[in-house]
PDB file of C-alpha atoms in Angstrom:
ATOM      1  CA  MET A1024      -0.269   0.054   0.017  1.00 59.00           C
ATOM      2  CA  ILE A1025       2.032   2.377   0.927  1.00 67.00           C
ATOM      3  CA  ASN A1026       4.475   1.860  -2.030  1.00 66.00           C
ATOM      4  CA  ALA A1027       1.641   2.176  -4.677  1.00 56.00           C
ATOM      5  CA  VAL A1028       1.164   5.677  -2.222  1.00 55.00           C
ATOM      6  CA  SER A1029       4.266   6.366  -3.143  1.00 54.00           C
ATOM      7  CA  LEU A1030       4.583   6.064  -7.257  1.00 55.00           C
ATOM      8  CA  VAL A1031       2.084   8.043  -7.879  1.00 51.00           C
ATOM      9  CA  LEU A1032       3.096  10.813  -5.621  1.00 52.00           C
ATOM     10  CA  VAL A1033       6.579  10.193  -7.459  1.00 46.00           C
ATOM     11  CA  PHE A1034       5.121  10.196 -11.133  1.00 52.00           C
ATOM     12  CA  PHE A1035       3.131  13.486  -9.638  1.00 49.00           C
ATOM     13  CA  ALA A1036       5.532  14.967  -8.841  1.00 46.00           C
ATOM     14  CA  LEU A1037       7.273  13.678 -12.090  1.00 44.00           C
ATOM     15  CA  VAL A1038       4.719  15.482 -14.057  1.00 43.00           C
ATOM     16  CA  ALA A1039       4.484  18.567 -12.188  1.00 45.00           C
ATOM     17  CA  VAL A1040       8.499  19.606 -12.788  1.00 37.00           C
ATOM     18  CA  GLY A1041       7.614  18.462 -16.441  1.00 43.00           C
ATOM     19  CA  LEU A1042       5.040  21.264 -16.884  1.00 45.00           C
ATOM     20  CA  THR A1043       7.046  24.182 -15.331  1.00 46.00           C
ATOM     21  CA  ASN A1044       9.961  23.342 -17.032  1.00 45.00           C
ATOM     22  CA  GLU A1045       8.406  23.388 -20.606  1.00 57.00           C
ATOM     23  CA  PRO A1046       7.042  26.568 -22.605  1.00 67.00           C
ATOM     24  CA  GLY A1047       4.011  26.463 -23.465  1.00 77.00           C
ATOM     25  CA  ASN A1048       2.417  26.936 -26.632  1.00 93.00           C
ATOM     26  CA  CYS A1049       1.909  30.705 -27.851  1.00 95.00           C
ATOM     27  CA  PRO A1050      -0.308  31.322 -29.695  1.00 93.00           C
ATOM     28  CA  GLY A1051      -0.160  33.134 -33.481  1.00 91.00           C
ATOM     29  CA  VAL A1052      -0.111  36.623 -33.346  1.00 89.00           C
ATOM     30  CA  THR A1053      -2.403  39.521 -35.113  1.00 82.00           C
ATOM     31  CA  TYR A1054      -0.024  41.849 -36.176  1.00 85.00           C
ATOM     32  CA  LYS A1055       3.555  40.527 -37.752  1.00 90.00           C
ATOM     33  CA  THR A1056       5.136  43.969 -36.542  1.00 94.00           C
ATOM     34  CA  CYS A1057       4.677  46.928 -34.174  1.00 94.00           C
ATOM     35  CA  PRO A1058       3.899  49.917 -35.459  1.00 94.00           C
ATOM     36  CA  PHE A1059       6.570  51.625 -32.490  1.00 92.00           C
ATOM     37  CA  GLU A1060       9.486  51.831 -31.599  1.00 90.00           C
ATOM     38  CA  TYR A1061       9.580  50.466 -28.161  1.00 92.00           C
ATOM     39  CA  LYS A1062       8.649  47.732 -26.700  1.00 94.00           C
ATOM     40  CA  ILE A1063       7.191  46.256 -23.483  1.00 96.00           C
ATOM     41  CA  ASN A1064       8.393  43.646 -22.013  1.00 97.00           C
ATOM     42  CA  ASP A1065       5.455  42.382 -19.271  1.00 97.00           C
ATOM     43  CA  CYS A1066       7.547  39.068 -19.184  1.00 97.00           C
ATOM     44  CA  CYS A1067      10.716  37.571 -18.868  1.00 97.00           C
ATOM     45  CA  ALA A1068      10.382  34.262 -17.740  1.00 96.00           C
ATOM     46  CA  GLN A1069       7.232  31.446 -18.004  1.00 96.00           C
ATOM     47  CA  ALA A1070       7.247  31.907 -13.957  1.00 96.00           C
ATOM     48  CA  ASP A1071       6.416  35.666 -14.983  1.00 97.00           C
ATOM     49  CA  CYS A1072       2.695  34.377 -15.844  1.00 97.00           C
ATOM     50  CA  PRO A1073       0.847  32.963 -14.293  1.00 96.00           C
ATOM     51  CA  SER A1074      -0.535  28.453 -14.564  1.00 94.00           C
ATOM     52  CA  GLY A1075      -2.109  27.845 -17.754  1.00 94.00           C
ATOM     53  CA  ALA A1076      -0.180  31.302 -20.024  1.00 96.00           C
ATOM     54  CA  ALA A1077       3.485  31.777 -21.619  1.00 96.00           C
ATOM     55  CA  CYS A1078       5.580  34.136 -21.962  1.00 97.00           C
ATOM     56  CA  CYS A1079       5.127  34.864 -25.630  1.00 96.00           C
ATOM     57  CA  VAL A1080       6.792  36.599 -28.233  1.00 96.00           C
ATOM     58  CA  GLN A1081       4.988  39.429 -30.080  1.00 96.00           C
ATOM     59  CA  PRO A1082       5.901  42.075 -32.108  1.00 96.00           C
ATOM     60  CA  CYS A1083       5.204  44.634 -29.534  1.00 95.00           C
ATOM     61  CA  GLY A1084       7.122  42.669 -26.946  1.00 96.00           C
ATOM     62  CA  ASN A1085       7.016  39.669 -24.619  1.00 97.00           C
ATOM     63  CA  VAL A1086       3.835  39.225 -23.228  1.00 97.00           C
ATOM     64  CA  CYS A1087       1.894  36.303 -21.001  1.00 97.00           C
ATOM     65  CA  ARG A1088      -1.129  34.188 -23.411  1.00 96.00           C
ATOM     66  CA  ARG A1089      -2.936  31.841 -22.634  1.00 96.00           C
ATOM     67  CA  MET A1090      -1.708  28.618 -23.654  1.00 94.00           C
ATOM     68  CA  SER A1091      -2.916  27.374 -27.548  1.00 92.00           C
ATOM     69  CA  PRO A1092      -3.079  23.629 -28.180  1.00 92.00           C
ATOM     70  CA  ALA A1093      -0.849  23.990 -30.995  1.00 89.00           C
ATOM     71  CA  PRO A1094       1.986  25.247 -31.388  1.00 88.00           C
ATOM     72  CA  ILE A1095       1.767  28.312 -33.595  1.00 91.00           C
ATOM     73  CA  GLY A1096       3.955  31.486 -32.002  1.00 92.00           C
ATOM     74  CA  THR A1097       7.002  30.991 -30.394  1.00 92.00           C
ATOM     75  CA  PRO A1098       7.367  31.000 -26.529  1.00 94.00           C
ATOM     76  CA  PHE A1099      10.191  33.343 -24.563  1.00 94.00           C
ATOM     77  CA  LYS A1100      13.631  30.956 -23.869  1.00 93.00           C
ATOM     78  CA  ASP A1101      13.649  31.169 -20.370  1.00 93.00           C
ATOM     79  CA  GLY A1102      17.549  32.754 -20.103  1.00 91.00           C
ATOM     80  CA  THR A1103      17.209  35.446 -23.067  1.00 92.00           C
ATOM     81  CA  GLU A1104      18.573  38.735 -22.131  1.00 94.00           C
ATOM     82  CA  CYS A1105      15.207  40.212 -21.904  1.00 95.00           C
ATOM     83  CA  LYS A1106      14.262  44.026 -19.645  1.00 95.00           C
ATOM     84  CA  LEU A1107      11.188  43.687 -18.556  1.00 96.00           C
ATOM     85  CA  GLY A1108       9.083  47.173 -18.840  1.00 95.00           C
ATOM     86  CA  HIS A1109       9.181  49.707 -21.391  1.00 92.00           C
ATOM     87  CA  VAL A1110      12.220  49.377 -23.764  1.00 91.00           C
ATOM     88  CA  GLY A1111      13.001  51.258 -26.731  1.00 85.00           C
ATOM     89  CA  PRO A1112      15.921  53.747 -28.323  1.00 82.00           C
ATOM     90  CA  GLU A1113      17.170  56.105 -26.236  1.00 77.00           C
ATOM     91  CA  SER A1114      15.843  59.638 -25.724  1.00 81.00           C
ATOM     92  CA  TRP A1115      18.790  62.543 -26.714  1.00 84.00           C
ATOM     93  CA  TYR A1116      19.740  62.956 -23.498  1.00 86.00           C
ATOM     94  CA  GLN A1117      20.695  59.420 -22.079  1.00 82.00           C
ATOM     95  CA  LYS A1118      22.657  59.673 -25.153  1.00 83.00           C
ATOM     96  CA  ALA A1119      24.305  62.341 -23.783  1.00 87.00           C
ATOM     97  CA  TRP A1120      24.534  60.500 -20.611  1.00 88.00           C
ATOM     98  CA  ASN A1121      26.293  57.446 -21.548  1.00 84.00           C
ATOM     99  CA  ASN A1122      28.740  60.506 -24.053  1.00 88.00           C
ATOM    100  CA  ILE A1123      29.843  61.739 -21.043  1.00 91.00           C
ATOM    101  CA  PHE A1124      29.643  59.770 -18.137  1.00 88.00           C
ATOM    102  CA  GLY A1125      30.419  56.342 -20.309  1.00 72.00           C
TER     103      GLY A1125
END
């Protein structure tokens, strides 16, 4: 009896680990290009998204999307360089600051 319970617990633990390590399937994108000069990343890892959602690469930034049954879109790969929030071209004063202070 104890061996059967242990086997079931190990099975569920392996399933849980398998589900958390793999990114989900992302749905397709509506727009192929972003009309803005900046992006807004809502997620930079699969762990940033709630259960049942995947961090997906979209033209205007990474967003958490509900997983689709088929792999249509592009899931964000954990470990890839990413910055949360507003990401865009440097303003003139940011460029000047970086030129002065490196």
